[in-house]
CSV table of C-alpha atoms in Angstrom, one decimal:
chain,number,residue,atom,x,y,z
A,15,UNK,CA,55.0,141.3,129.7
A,16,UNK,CA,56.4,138.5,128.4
A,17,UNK,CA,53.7,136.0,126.5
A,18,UNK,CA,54.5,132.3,125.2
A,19,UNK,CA,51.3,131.3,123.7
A,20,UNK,CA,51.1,127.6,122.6
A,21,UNK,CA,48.6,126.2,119.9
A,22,UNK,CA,48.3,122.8,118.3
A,23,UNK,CA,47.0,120.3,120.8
A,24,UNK,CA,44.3,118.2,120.3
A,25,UNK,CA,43.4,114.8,119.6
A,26,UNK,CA,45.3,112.6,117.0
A,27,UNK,CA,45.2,108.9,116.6
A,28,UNK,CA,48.3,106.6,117.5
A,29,UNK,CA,50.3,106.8,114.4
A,30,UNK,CA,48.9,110.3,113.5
A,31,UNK,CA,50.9,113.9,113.4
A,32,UNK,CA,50.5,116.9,114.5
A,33,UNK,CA,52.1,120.6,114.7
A,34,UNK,CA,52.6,122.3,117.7
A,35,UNK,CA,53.1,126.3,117.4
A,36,UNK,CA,54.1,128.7,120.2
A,37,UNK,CA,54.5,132.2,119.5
A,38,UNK,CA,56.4,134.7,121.6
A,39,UNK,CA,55.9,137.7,122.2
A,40,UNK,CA,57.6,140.7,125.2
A,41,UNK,CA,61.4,139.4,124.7
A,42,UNK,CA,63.5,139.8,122.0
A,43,UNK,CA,63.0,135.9,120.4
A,44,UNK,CA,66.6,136.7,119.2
A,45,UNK,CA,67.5,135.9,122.2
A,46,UNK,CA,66.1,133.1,123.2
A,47,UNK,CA,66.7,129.5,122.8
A,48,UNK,CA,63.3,127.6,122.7
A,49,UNK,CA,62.5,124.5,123.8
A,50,UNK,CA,59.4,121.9,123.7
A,51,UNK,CA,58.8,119.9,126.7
A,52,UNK,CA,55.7,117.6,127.9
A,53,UNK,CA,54.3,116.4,131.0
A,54,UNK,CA,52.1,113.3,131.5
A,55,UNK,CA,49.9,112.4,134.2
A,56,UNK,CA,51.8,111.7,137.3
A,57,UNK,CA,54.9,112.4,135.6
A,58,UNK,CA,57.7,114.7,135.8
A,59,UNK,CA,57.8,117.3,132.5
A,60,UNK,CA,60.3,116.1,130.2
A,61,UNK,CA,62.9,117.8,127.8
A,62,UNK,CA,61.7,117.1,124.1
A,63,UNK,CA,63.6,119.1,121.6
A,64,UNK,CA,65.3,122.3,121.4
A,65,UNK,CA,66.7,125.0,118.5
A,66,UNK,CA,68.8,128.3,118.8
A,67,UNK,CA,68.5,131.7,117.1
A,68,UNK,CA,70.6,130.0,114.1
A,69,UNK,CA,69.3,126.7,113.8
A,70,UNK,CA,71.3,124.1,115.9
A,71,UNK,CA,68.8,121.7,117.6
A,72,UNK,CA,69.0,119.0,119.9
A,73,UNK,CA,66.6,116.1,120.7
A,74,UNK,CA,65.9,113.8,123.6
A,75,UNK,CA,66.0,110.2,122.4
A,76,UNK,CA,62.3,109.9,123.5
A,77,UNK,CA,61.9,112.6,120.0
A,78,UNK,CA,64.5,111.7,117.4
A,79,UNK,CA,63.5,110.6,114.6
A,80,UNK,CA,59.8,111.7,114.7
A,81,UNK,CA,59.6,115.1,116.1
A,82,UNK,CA,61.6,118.3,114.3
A,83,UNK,CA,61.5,121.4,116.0
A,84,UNK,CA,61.9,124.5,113.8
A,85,UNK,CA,61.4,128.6,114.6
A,86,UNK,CA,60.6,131.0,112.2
A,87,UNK,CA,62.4,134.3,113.8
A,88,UNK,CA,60.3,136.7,111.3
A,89,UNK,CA,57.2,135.3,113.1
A,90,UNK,CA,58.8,134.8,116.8
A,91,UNK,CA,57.2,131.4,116.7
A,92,UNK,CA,58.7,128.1,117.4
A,93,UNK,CA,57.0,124.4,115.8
A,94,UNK,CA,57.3,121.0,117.0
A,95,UNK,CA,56.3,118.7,114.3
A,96,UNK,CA,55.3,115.6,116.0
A,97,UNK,CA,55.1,112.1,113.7
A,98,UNK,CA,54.2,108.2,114.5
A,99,UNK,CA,52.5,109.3,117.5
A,100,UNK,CA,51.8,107.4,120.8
A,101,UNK,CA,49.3,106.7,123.4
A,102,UNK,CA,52.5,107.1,125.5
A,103,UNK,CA,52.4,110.6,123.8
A,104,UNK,CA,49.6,112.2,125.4
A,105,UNK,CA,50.6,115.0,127.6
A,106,UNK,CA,50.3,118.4,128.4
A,107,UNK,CA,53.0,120.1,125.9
A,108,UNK,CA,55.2,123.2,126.9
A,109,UNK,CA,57.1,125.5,125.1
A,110,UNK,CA,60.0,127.3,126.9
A,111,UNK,CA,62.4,130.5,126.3
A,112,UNK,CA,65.7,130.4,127.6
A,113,UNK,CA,66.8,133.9,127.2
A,114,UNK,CA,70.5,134.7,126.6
A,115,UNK,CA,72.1,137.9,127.4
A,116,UNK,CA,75.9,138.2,126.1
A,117,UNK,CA,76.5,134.5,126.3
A,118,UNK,CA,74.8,133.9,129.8
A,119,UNK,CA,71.6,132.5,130.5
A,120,UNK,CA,69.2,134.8,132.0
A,121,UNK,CA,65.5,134.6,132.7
A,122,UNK,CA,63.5,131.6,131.4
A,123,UNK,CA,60.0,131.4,130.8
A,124,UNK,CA,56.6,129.1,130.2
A,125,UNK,CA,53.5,129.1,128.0
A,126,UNK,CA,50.3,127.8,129.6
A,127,UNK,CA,50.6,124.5,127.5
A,128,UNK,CA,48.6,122.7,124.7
A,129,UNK,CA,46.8,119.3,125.4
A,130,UNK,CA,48.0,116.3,123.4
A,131,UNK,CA,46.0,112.9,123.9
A,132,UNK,CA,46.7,110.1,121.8
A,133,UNK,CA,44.3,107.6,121.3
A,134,UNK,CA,42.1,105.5,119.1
């Protein structure tokens, strides 16, 4: 059974940071490219960041800049480190598994998602 369990969330105030985790577990993380997304109220989710088995990320504009996504493959757990912080920010954050088979993309999959509310 594949498990993406996020932890992290909470509440930080505008201008604060925080670390996201999500740790994967029932696929090989190999081979999987992992993603960060978020969802606010009445909004649709949103691509954040994501990173490869090797490294290469990529970042919606809403993240440059103050988020870095990083995954330690000895651990099967992907980070978002989230800086400068907004009250535009808060959200339900996602992490996401895109797993790869021979070059192809194959079956994706959610965690349950961590809380993030920003606000003084």
């Amino acid at each position: 059974q594949v498990q993406l369990v996020e932890s992290g969330g909470g509440l930080v105030q505008p201008g604060g940071s925080l670390r996201l985790s999500c740790t994967v577990s029932g696929i090989f993380f190999s081979t999987a490219i992992m993603g960060w997304y978020r969802q606010a109220p009445g909004k649709q989710r949103e691509f954040l960041a994501g990173i490869t088995f090797g490294g290469t990320t990529n970042y919606a504009d809403s993240a440059k800049d103050r988020f870095t996504i990083s995954r330690d493959n000895a651990k099967s757990t992907v980070y978002l480190q989230m800086s400068s912080l907004k009250p535009e920010g808060t959200a339900v954050y996602y992490c996401h598994a895109q797993r790869i088979i021979s070059g192809i993309r194959s079956n994706d999959y959610w965690g349950q998602g961590t809380q993030v509310i920003v606000s003084s």
